[in-house]
Tab-separated table of C-alpha atoms and ligand atoms in Angstrom:
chain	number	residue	atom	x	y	z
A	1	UNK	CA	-49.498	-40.804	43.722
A	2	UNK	CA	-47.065	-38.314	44.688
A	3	UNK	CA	-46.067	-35.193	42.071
A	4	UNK	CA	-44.396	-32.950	44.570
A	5	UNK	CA	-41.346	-31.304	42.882
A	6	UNK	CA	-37.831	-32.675	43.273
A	7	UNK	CA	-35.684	-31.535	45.409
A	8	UNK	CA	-32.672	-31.335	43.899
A	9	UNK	CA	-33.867	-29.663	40.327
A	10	UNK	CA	-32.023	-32.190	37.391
A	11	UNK	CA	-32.149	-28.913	35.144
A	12	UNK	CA	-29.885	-26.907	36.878
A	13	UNK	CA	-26.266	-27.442	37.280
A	14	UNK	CA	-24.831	-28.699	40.266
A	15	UNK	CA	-23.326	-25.435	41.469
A	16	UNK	CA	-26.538	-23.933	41.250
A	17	UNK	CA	-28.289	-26.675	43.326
A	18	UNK	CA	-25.603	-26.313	45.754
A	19	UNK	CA	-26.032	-22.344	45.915
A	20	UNK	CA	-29.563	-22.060	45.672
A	21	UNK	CA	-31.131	-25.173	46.855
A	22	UNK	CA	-32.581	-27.247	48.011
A	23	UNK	CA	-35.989	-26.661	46.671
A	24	UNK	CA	-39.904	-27.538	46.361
A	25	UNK	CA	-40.997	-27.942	50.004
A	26	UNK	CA	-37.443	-28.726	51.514
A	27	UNK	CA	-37.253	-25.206	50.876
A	28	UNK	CA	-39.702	-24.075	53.712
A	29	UNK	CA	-39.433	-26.065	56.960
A	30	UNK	CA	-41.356	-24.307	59.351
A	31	UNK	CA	-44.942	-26.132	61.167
A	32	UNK	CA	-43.891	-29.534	60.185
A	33	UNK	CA	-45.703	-32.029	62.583
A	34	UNK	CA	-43.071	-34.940	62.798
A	35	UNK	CA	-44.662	-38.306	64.523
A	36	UNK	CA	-42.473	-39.188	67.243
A	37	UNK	CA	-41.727	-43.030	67.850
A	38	UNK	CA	-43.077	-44.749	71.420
A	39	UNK	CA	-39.694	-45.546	71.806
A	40	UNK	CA	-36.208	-44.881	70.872
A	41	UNK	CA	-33.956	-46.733	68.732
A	42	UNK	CA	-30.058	-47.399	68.715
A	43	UNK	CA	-27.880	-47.452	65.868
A	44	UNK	CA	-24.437	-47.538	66.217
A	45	UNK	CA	-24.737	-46.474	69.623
A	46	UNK	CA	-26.688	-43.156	68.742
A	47	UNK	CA	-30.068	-42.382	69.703
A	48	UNK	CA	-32.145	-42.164	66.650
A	49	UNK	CA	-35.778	-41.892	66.481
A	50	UNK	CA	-36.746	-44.006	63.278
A	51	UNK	CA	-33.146	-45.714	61.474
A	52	UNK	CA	-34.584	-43.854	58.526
A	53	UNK	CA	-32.541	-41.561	56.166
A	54	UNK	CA	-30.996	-40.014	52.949
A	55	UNK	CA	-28.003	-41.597	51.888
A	56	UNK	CA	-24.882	-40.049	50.427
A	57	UNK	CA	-25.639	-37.350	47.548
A	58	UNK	CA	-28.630	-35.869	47.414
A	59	UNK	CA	-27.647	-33.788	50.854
A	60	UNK	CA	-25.167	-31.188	49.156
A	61	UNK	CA	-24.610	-29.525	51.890
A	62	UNK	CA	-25.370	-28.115	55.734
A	63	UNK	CA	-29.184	-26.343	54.037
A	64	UNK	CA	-29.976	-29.694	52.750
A	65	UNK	CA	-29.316	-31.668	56.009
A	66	UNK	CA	-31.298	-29.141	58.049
A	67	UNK	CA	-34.056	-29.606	55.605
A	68	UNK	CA	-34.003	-33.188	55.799
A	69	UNK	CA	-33.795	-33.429	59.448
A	70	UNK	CA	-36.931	-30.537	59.511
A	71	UNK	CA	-38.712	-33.101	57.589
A	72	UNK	CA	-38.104	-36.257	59.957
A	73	UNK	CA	-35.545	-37.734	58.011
A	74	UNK	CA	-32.883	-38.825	61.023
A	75	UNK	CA	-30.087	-40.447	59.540
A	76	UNK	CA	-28.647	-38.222	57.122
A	77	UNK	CA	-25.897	-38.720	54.708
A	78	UNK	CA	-23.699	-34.941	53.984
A	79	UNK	CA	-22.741	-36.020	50.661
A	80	UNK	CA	-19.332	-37.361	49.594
A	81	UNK	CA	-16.417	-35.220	50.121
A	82	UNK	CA	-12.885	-35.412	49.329
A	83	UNK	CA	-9.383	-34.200	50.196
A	84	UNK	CA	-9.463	-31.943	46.924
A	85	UNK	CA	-11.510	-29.771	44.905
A	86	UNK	CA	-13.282	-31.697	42.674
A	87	UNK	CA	-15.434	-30.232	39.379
A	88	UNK	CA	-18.706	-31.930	39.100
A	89	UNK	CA	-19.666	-33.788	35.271
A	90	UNK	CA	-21.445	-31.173	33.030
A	91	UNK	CA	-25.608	-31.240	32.551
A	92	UNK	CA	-26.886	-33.320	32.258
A	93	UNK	CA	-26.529	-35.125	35.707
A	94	UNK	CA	-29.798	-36.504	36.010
A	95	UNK	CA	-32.441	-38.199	33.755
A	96	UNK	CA	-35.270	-40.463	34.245
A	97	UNK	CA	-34.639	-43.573	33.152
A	98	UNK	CA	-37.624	-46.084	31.916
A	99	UNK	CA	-36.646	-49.621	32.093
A	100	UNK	CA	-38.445	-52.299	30.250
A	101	UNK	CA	-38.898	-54.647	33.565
A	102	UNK	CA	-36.629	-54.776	35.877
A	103	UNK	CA	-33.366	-53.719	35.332
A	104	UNK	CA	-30.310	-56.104	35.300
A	105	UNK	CA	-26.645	-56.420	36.871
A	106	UNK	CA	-25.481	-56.209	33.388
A	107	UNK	CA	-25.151	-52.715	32.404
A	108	UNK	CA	-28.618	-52.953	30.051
A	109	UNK	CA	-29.661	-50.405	27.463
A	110	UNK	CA	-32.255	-48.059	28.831
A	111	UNK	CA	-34.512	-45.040	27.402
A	112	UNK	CA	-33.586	-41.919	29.709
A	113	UNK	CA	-35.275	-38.400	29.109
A	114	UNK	CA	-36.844	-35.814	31.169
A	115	UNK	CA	-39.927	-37.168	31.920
A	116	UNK	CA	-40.335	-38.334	35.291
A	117	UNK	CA	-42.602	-40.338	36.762
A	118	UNK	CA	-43.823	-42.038	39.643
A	119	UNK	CA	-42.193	-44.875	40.771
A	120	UNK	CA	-39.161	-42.659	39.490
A	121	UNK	CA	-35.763	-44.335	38.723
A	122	UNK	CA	-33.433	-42.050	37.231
A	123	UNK	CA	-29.664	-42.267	35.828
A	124	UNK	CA	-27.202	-40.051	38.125
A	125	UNK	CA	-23.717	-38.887	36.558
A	126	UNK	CA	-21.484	-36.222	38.813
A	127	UNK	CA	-18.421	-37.471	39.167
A	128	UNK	CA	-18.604	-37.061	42.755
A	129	UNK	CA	-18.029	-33.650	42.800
A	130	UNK	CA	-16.097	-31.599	45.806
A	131	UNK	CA	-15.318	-28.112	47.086
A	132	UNK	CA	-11.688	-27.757	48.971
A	133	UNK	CA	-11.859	-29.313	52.963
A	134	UNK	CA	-11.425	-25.363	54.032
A	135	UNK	CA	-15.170	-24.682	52.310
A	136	UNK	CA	-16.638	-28.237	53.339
A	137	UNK	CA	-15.581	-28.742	56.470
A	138	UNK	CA	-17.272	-25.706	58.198
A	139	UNK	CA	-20.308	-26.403	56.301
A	140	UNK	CA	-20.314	-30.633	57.748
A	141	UNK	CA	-19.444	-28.846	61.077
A	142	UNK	CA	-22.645	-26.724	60.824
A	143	UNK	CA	-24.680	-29.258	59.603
A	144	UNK	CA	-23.515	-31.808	62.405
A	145	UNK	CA	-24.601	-29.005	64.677
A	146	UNK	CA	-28.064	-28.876	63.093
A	147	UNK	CA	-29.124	-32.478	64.535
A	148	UNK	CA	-32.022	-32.452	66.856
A	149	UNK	CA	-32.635	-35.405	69.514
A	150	UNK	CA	-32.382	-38.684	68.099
A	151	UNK	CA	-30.937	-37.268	64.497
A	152	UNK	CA	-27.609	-37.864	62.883
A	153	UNK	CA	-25.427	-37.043	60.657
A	154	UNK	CA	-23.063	-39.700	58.748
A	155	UNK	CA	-19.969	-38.013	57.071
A	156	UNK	CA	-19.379	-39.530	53.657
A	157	UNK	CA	-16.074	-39.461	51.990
A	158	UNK	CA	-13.631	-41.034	49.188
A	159	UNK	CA	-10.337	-41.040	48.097
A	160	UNK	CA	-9.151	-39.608	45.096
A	161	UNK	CA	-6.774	-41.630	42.520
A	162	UNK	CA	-3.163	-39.531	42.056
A	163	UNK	CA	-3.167	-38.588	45.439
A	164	UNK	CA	-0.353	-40.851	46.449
A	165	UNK	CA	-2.030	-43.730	47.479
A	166	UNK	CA	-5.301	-44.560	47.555
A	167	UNK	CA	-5.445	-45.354	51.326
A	168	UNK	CA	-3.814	-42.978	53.200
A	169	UNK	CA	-6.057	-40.414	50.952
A	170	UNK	CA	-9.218	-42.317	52.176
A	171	UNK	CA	-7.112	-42.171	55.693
A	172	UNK	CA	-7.014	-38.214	55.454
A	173	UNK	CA	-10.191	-37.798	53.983
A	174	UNK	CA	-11.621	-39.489	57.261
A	175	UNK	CA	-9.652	-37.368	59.467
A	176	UNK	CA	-11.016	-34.335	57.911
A	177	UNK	CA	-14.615	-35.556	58.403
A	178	UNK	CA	-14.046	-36.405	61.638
A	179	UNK	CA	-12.792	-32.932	62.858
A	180	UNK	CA	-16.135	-31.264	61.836
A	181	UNK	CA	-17.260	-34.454	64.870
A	182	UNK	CA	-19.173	-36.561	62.316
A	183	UNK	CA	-20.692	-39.087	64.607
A	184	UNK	CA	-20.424	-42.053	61.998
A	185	UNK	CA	-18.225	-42.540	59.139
A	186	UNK	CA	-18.659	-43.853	55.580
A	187	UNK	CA	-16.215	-44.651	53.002
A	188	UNK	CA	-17.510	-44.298	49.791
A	189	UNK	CA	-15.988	-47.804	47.834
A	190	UNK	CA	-18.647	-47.537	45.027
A	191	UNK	CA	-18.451	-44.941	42.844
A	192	UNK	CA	-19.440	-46.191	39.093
A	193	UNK	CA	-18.745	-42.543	37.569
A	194	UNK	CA	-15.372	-42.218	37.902
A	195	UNK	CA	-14.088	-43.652	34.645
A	196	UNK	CA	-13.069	-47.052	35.466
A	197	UNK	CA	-15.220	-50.315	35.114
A	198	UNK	CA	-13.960	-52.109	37.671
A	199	UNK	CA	-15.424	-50.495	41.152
A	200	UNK	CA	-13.122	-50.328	44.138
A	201	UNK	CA	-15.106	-52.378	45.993
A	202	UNK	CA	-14.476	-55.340	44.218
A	203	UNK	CA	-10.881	-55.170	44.798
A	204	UNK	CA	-10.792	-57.005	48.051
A	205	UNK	CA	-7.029	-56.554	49.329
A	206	UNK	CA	-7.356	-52.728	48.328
A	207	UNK	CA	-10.431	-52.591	50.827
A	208	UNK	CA	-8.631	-54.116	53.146
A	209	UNK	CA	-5.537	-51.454	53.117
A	210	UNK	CA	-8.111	-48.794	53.033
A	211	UNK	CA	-10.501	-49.731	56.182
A	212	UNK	CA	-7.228	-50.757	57.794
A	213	UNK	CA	-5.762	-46.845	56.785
A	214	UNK	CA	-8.727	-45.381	58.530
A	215	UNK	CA	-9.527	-47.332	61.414
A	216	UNK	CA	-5.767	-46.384	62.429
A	217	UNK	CA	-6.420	-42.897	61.324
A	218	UNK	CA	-9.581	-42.699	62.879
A	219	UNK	CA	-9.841	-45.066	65.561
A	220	UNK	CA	-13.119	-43.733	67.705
A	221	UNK	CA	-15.694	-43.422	65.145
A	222	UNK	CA	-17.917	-45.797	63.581
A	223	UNK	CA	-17.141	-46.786	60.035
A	224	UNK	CA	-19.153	-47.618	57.775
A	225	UNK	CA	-18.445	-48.790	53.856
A	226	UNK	CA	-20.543	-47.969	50.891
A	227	UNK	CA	-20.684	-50.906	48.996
A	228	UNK	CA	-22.076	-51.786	45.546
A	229	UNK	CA	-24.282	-55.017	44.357
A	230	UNK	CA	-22.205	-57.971	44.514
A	231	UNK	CA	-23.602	-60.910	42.137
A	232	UNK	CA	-21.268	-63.340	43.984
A	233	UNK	CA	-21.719	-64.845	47.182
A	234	UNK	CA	-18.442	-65.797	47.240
A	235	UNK	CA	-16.630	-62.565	46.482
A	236	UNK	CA	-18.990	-61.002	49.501
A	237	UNK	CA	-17.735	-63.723	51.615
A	238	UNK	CA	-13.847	-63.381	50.553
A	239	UNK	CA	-14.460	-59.333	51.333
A	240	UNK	CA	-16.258	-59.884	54.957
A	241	UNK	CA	-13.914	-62.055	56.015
A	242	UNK	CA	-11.069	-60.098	55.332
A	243	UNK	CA	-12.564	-56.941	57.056
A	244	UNK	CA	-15.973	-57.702	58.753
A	245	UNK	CA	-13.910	-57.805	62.315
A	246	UNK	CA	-12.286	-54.136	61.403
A	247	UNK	CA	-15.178	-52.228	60.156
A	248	UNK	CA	-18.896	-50.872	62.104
A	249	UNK	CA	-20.879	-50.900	59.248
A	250	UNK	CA	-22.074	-51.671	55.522
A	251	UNK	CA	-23.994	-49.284	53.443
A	252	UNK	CA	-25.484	-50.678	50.459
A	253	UNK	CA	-26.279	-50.533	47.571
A	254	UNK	CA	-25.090	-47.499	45.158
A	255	UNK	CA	-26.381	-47.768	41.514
A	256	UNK	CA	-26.299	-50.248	38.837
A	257	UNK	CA	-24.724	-49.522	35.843
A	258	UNK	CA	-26.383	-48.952	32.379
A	259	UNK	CA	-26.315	-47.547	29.228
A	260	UNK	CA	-29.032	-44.511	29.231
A	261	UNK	CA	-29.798	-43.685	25.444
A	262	UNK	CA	-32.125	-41.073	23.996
A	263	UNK	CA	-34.822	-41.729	21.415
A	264	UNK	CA	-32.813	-41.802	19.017
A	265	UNK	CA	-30.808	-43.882	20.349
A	266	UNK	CA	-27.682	-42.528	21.018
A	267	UNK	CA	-26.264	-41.842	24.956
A	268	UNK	CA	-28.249	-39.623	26.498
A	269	UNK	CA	-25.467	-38.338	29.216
A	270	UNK	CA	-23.231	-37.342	26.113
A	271	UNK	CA	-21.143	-38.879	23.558
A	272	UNK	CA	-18.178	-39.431	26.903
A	273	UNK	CA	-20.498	-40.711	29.016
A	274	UNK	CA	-21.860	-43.796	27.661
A	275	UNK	CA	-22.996	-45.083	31.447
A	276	UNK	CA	-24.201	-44.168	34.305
A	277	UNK	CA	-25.185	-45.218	37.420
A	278	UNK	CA	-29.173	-46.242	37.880
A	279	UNK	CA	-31.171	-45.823	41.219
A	280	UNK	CA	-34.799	-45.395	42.502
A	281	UNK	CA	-37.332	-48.161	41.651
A	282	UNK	CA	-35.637	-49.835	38.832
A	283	UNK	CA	-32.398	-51.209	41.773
A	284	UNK	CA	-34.846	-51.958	44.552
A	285	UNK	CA	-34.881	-56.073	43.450
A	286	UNK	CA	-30.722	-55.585	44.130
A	287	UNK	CA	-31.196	-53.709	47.670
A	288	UNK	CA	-32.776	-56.518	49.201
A	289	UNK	CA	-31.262	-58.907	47.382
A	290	UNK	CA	-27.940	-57.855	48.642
A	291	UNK	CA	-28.997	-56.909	52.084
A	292	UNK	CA	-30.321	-60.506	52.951
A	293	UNK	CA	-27.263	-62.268	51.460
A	294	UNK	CA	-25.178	-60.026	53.616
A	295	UNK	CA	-26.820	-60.485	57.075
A	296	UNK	CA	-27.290	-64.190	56.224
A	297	UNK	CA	-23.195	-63.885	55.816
A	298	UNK	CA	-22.829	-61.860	58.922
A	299	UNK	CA	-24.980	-64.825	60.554
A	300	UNK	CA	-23.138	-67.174	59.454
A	301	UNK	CA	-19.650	-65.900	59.958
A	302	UNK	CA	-21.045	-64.803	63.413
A	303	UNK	CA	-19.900	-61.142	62.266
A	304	UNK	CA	-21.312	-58.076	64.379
A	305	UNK	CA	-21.196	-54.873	61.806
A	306	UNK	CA	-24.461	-53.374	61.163
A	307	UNK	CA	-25.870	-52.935	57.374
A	308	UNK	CA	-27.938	-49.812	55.772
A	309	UNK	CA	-30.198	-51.072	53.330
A	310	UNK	CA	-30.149	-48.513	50.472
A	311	UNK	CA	-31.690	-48.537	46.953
A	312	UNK	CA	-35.219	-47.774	45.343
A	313	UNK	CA	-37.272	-47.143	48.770
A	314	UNK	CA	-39.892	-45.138	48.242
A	315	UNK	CA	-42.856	-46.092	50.290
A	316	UNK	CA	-43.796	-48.070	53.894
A	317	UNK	CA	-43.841	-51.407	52.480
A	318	UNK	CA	-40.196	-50.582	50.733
A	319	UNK	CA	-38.565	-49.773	54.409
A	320	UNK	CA	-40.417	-52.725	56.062
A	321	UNK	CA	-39.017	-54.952	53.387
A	322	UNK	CA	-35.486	-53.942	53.787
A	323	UNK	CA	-35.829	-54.102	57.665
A	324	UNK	CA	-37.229	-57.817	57.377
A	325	UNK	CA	-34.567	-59.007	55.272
A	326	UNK	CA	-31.751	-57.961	57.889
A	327	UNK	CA	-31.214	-53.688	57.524
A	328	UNK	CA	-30.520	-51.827	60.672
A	329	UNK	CA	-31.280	-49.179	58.997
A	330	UNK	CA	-32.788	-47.686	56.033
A	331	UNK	CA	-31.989	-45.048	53.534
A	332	UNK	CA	-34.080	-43.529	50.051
A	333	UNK	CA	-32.553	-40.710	47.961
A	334	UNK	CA	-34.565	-41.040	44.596
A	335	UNK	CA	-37.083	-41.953	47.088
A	336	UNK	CA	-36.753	-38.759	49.031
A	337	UNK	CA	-36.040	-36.727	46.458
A	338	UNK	CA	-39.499	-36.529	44.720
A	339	UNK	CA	-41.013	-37.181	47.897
A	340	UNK	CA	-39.955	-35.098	51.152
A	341	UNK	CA	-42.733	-36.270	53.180
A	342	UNK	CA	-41.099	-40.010	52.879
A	343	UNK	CA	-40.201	-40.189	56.279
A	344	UNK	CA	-43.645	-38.621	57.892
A	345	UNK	CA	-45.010	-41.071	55.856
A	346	UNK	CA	-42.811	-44.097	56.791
A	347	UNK	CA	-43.389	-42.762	60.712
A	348	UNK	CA	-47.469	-41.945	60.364
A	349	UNK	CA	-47.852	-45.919	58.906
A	350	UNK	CA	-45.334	-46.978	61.642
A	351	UNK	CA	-46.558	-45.695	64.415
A	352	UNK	CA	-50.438	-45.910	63.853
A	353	UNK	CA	-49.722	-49.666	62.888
A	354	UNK	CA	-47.865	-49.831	66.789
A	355	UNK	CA	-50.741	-48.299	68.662
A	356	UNK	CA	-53.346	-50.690	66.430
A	357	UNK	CA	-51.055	-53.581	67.564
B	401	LIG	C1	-28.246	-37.327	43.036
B	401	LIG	C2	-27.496	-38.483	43.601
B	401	LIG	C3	-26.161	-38.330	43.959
B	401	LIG	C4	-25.457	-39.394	44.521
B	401	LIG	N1	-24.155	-39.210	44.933
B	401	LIG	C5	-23.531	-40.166	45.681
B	401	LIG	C6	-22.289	-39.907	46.303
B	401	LIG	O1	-21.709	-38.813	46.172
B	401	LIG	N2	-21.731	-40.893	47.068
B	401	LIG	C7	-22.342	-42.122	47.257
B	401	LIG	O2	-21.819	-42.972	47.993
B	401	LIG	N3	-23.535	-42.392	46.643
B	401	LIG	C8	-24.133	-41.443	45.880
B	401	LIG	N4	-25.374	-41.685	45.335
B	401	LIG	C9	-25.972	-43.044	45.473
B	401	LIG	C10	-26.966	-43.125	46.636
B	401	LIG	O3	-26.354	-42.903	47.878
B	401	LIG	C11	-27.699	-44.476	46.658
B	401	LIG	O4	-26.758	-45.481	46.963
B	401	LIG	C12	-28.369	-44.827	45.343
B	401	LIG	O5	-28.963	-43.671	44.782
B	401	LIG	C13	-29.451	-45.890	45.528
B	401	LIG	O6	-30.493	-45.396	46.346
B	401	LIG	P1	-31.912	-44.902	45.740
B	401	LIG	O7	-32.439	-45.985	44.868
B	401	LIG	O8	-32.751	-44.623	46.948
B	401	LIG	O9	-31.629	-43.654	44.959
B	401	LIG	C14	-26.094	-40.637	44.720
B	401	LIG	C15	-27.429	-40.789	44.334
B	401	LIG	C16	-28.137	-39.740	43.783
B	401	LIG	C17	-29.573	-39.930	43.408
C-alpha cells in the first residue's frame, strides 16, 4: 500500500498550493523512466500514448501539468477556469472522508477528518476558484506548450451566474481557453459547491443553450461536458438526445454529494458549508455505473461522442474496469493525488500484460 505524500497538501490554503506547489514527488521530475505503449492510441483525434489522465482540479496550474505529464500522466485536465476572478472557499478544502460502505446518491452523513488513508476518498469544497483570464491564460498557454508526444492538455472551464447569461459566459469562457490552443474542450456542468442543489447538468434545455453557445463560439475544437451521476436513465436519455449530435465528448463523473461531519458531529467544512462534494474510492460504484449506462445509450441511440470515465480510480484493475464498461478514456485525481506513480503503474501492468499476451 501506497503512503507517498499528496500532492496537493489539504493543510494549506489554496493560494499557497497554487504558489508553491505541487509537492511530494511531483515536485522533482527529473530520471523518471515512463513505459512507452507498443502502439499509439487516438482520442479525439490526438495522439496519446495511454487515454490515461488527471481530470479537472487537482492540476492548478502550468507546474502541475508539467509534473503530471513528467510522470506519464497524458491526458491532463488544467483545472477549471472562468471569465472572472474567482476567491476560492476558506480551509478547510479537503478532508478524508470514511464512509460506512459504500456511499449513496443521497447526500449521506459521513465522518470526515484528517486522517487519510489508503483507499482514500476525501470531501473537496473550493468553490471553483479562478484568477482573472490575463493571469490564466498565459499560464494554460504554457502548460499547452509543455505536452510531449502523445500528451494533452484538455482546457476546463465554467460559466459564472450574474454574468449576463449563463451561456454566452460558458461561450466566452471557451473562447478564452481556446486562444491559449487547448486541443480539447470541457465544460464544466457539475459543480456541487456552488450554493445551489440543483446541478446545471440536470437542467436539460439550459445544456442545450450552453453546448449550442460554444460550439458556435468555438466551432473547431472538441468539446467535451463534465457531467455528474445521473440516477435516471431517462433523464440521461432526454439530455443525449437533445445534444449527443452537437457535442465530442462526456466527462464523467464529478462528486457525490454528502454531509461530512466531525466527531462530534457537527459539519466538518464549517457551520456554511453543510455539503460537499465526495470523490476517490467511496464514488467509484457511480463511475462505472454511469459510464456503462451511457455508452449502452450512445449504442443504442447510435450516438458517436466519446466518454471519460472519471471517479475513484486508483489502481490497474480500476482503469481496466472503466475501459470494459465503455470509457475511451480514463481519468483519477484522488487517485493521483496520493499516488503520482498511478500512471507508471497503470502502463508497467499494461504493457507487461501485452508482451505476456
Ligand atoms: C481537489 C479537487 C478539485 C476539483 N476541482 C474540480 C473542478 O474545478 N472542476 C471539475 O470539473 N471537477 C473538479 N473536481 C472533480 C474531479 O474532476 C473528479 O470528477 C472527481 O474528483 C472524481 O474523481 P476521483 O474520484 O478520481 O477524485 C475536483 C476534484 C478534486 C479532488
Amino acid at each position: 500500500m501506497n503512503n507517498l505524500p499528496p500532492f496537493y497538501d489539504p493543510l494549506l490554503s489554496y493560494e499557497d498550493n497554487y504558489h508553491q506547489g505541487p509537492f511530494g514527488q511531483f515536485s522533482h521530475n527529473d530520471h523518471l523512466t515512463i513505459p512507452m505503449p507498443p502502439v499509439i492510441n487516438y482520442f479525439a483525434g490526438l495522439a496519446v500514448n495511454l487515454p490515461f489522465g488527471i481530470p479537472a482540479g487537482p492540476l492548478l496550474n502550468a507546474n502541475y501539468v508539467k509534473a503530471a505529464f513528467a510522470h506519464g500522466f497524458d491526458l491532463c485536465v488544467y483545472k477549471t477556469v472562468r471569465t472572472t476572478l474567482h476567491k476560492s472557499h476558506p480551509l478547510p478544502n479537503v478532508l478524508a472522508i470514511h464512509p460506512q460502505g459504500r456511499l449513496s446518491a443521497n447526500i449521506d452523513t459521513v465522518l470526515a477528518d484528517t486522517h487519510y488513508t489508503q483507499p482514500v476518498s476525501i470531501t473537496n469544497s473550493f468553490g471553483v476558484p479562478s484568477f482573472t483570464p490575463d493571469i490564466w491564460q498565459e499560464d494554460m498557454a504554457d502548460a499547452v506548450s509543455a505536452a510531449g508526444k502523445g500528451q494533452c492538455v484538455i482546457g476546463s472551464f465554467q460559466g459564472t451566474q450574474g454574468q449576463g447569461e449563463i451561456a454566452k459566459d460558458y461561450a466566452l469562457a471557451a473562447c478564452l481557453v481556446a486562444e491559449t490552443k487547448a486541443p480539447i474542450l470541457e465544460a464544466n456542468l457539475s459543480c456541487p459547491n456552488e450554493g445551489v442543489h440543483k446541478l446545471l447538468c440536470f437542467d436539460v434545455d439550459q445544456v442545450e443553450r450552453i453546448a449550442n453557445e460554444i460550439k458556435n463560439a468555438v466551432p473547431d475544437r472538441p468539446l467535451f461536458l463534465k457531467l455528474a451521476y445521473f440516477t435516471d436513465d431517462a433523464a440521461l436519455k432526454r439530455l443525449l438526445q437533445k445534444i449527443g449530435h452537437i457535442i465530442d465528448g462526456i466527462s464523467t463523473i464529478n462528486t457525490l454529494s454528502a454531509r461530512p461531519v466531525n466527531a462530534q458531529g457537527q459539519p466538518a467544512l464549517g457551520k456554511n458549508r453543510p455539503e460537499g462534494g465526495v470523490c476517490g474510492d467511496a464514488i467509484r460504484w457511480a463511475s462505472i455505473d454511469m459510464v456503462s449506462r451511457l455508452a449502452k445509450l450512445r449504442d443504442n441511440m447510435e450516438l458517436k461522442f466519446l466518454i471519460i470515465g472519471v471517479g475513484g480510480v486508483s489502481t490497474f484493475d480500476h482503469y481496466q474496469q472503466l475501459r470494459a464498461v465503455g470509457a475511451d478514456a480514463v481519468m483519477s485525481a484522488t487517485g493521483a493525488m496520493w499516488n503520482p506513480n498511478l500512471a507508471i503503474d497503470i502502463k508497467n501492468r499494461l504493457y507487461a500484460d501485452a508482451k505476456t499476451d
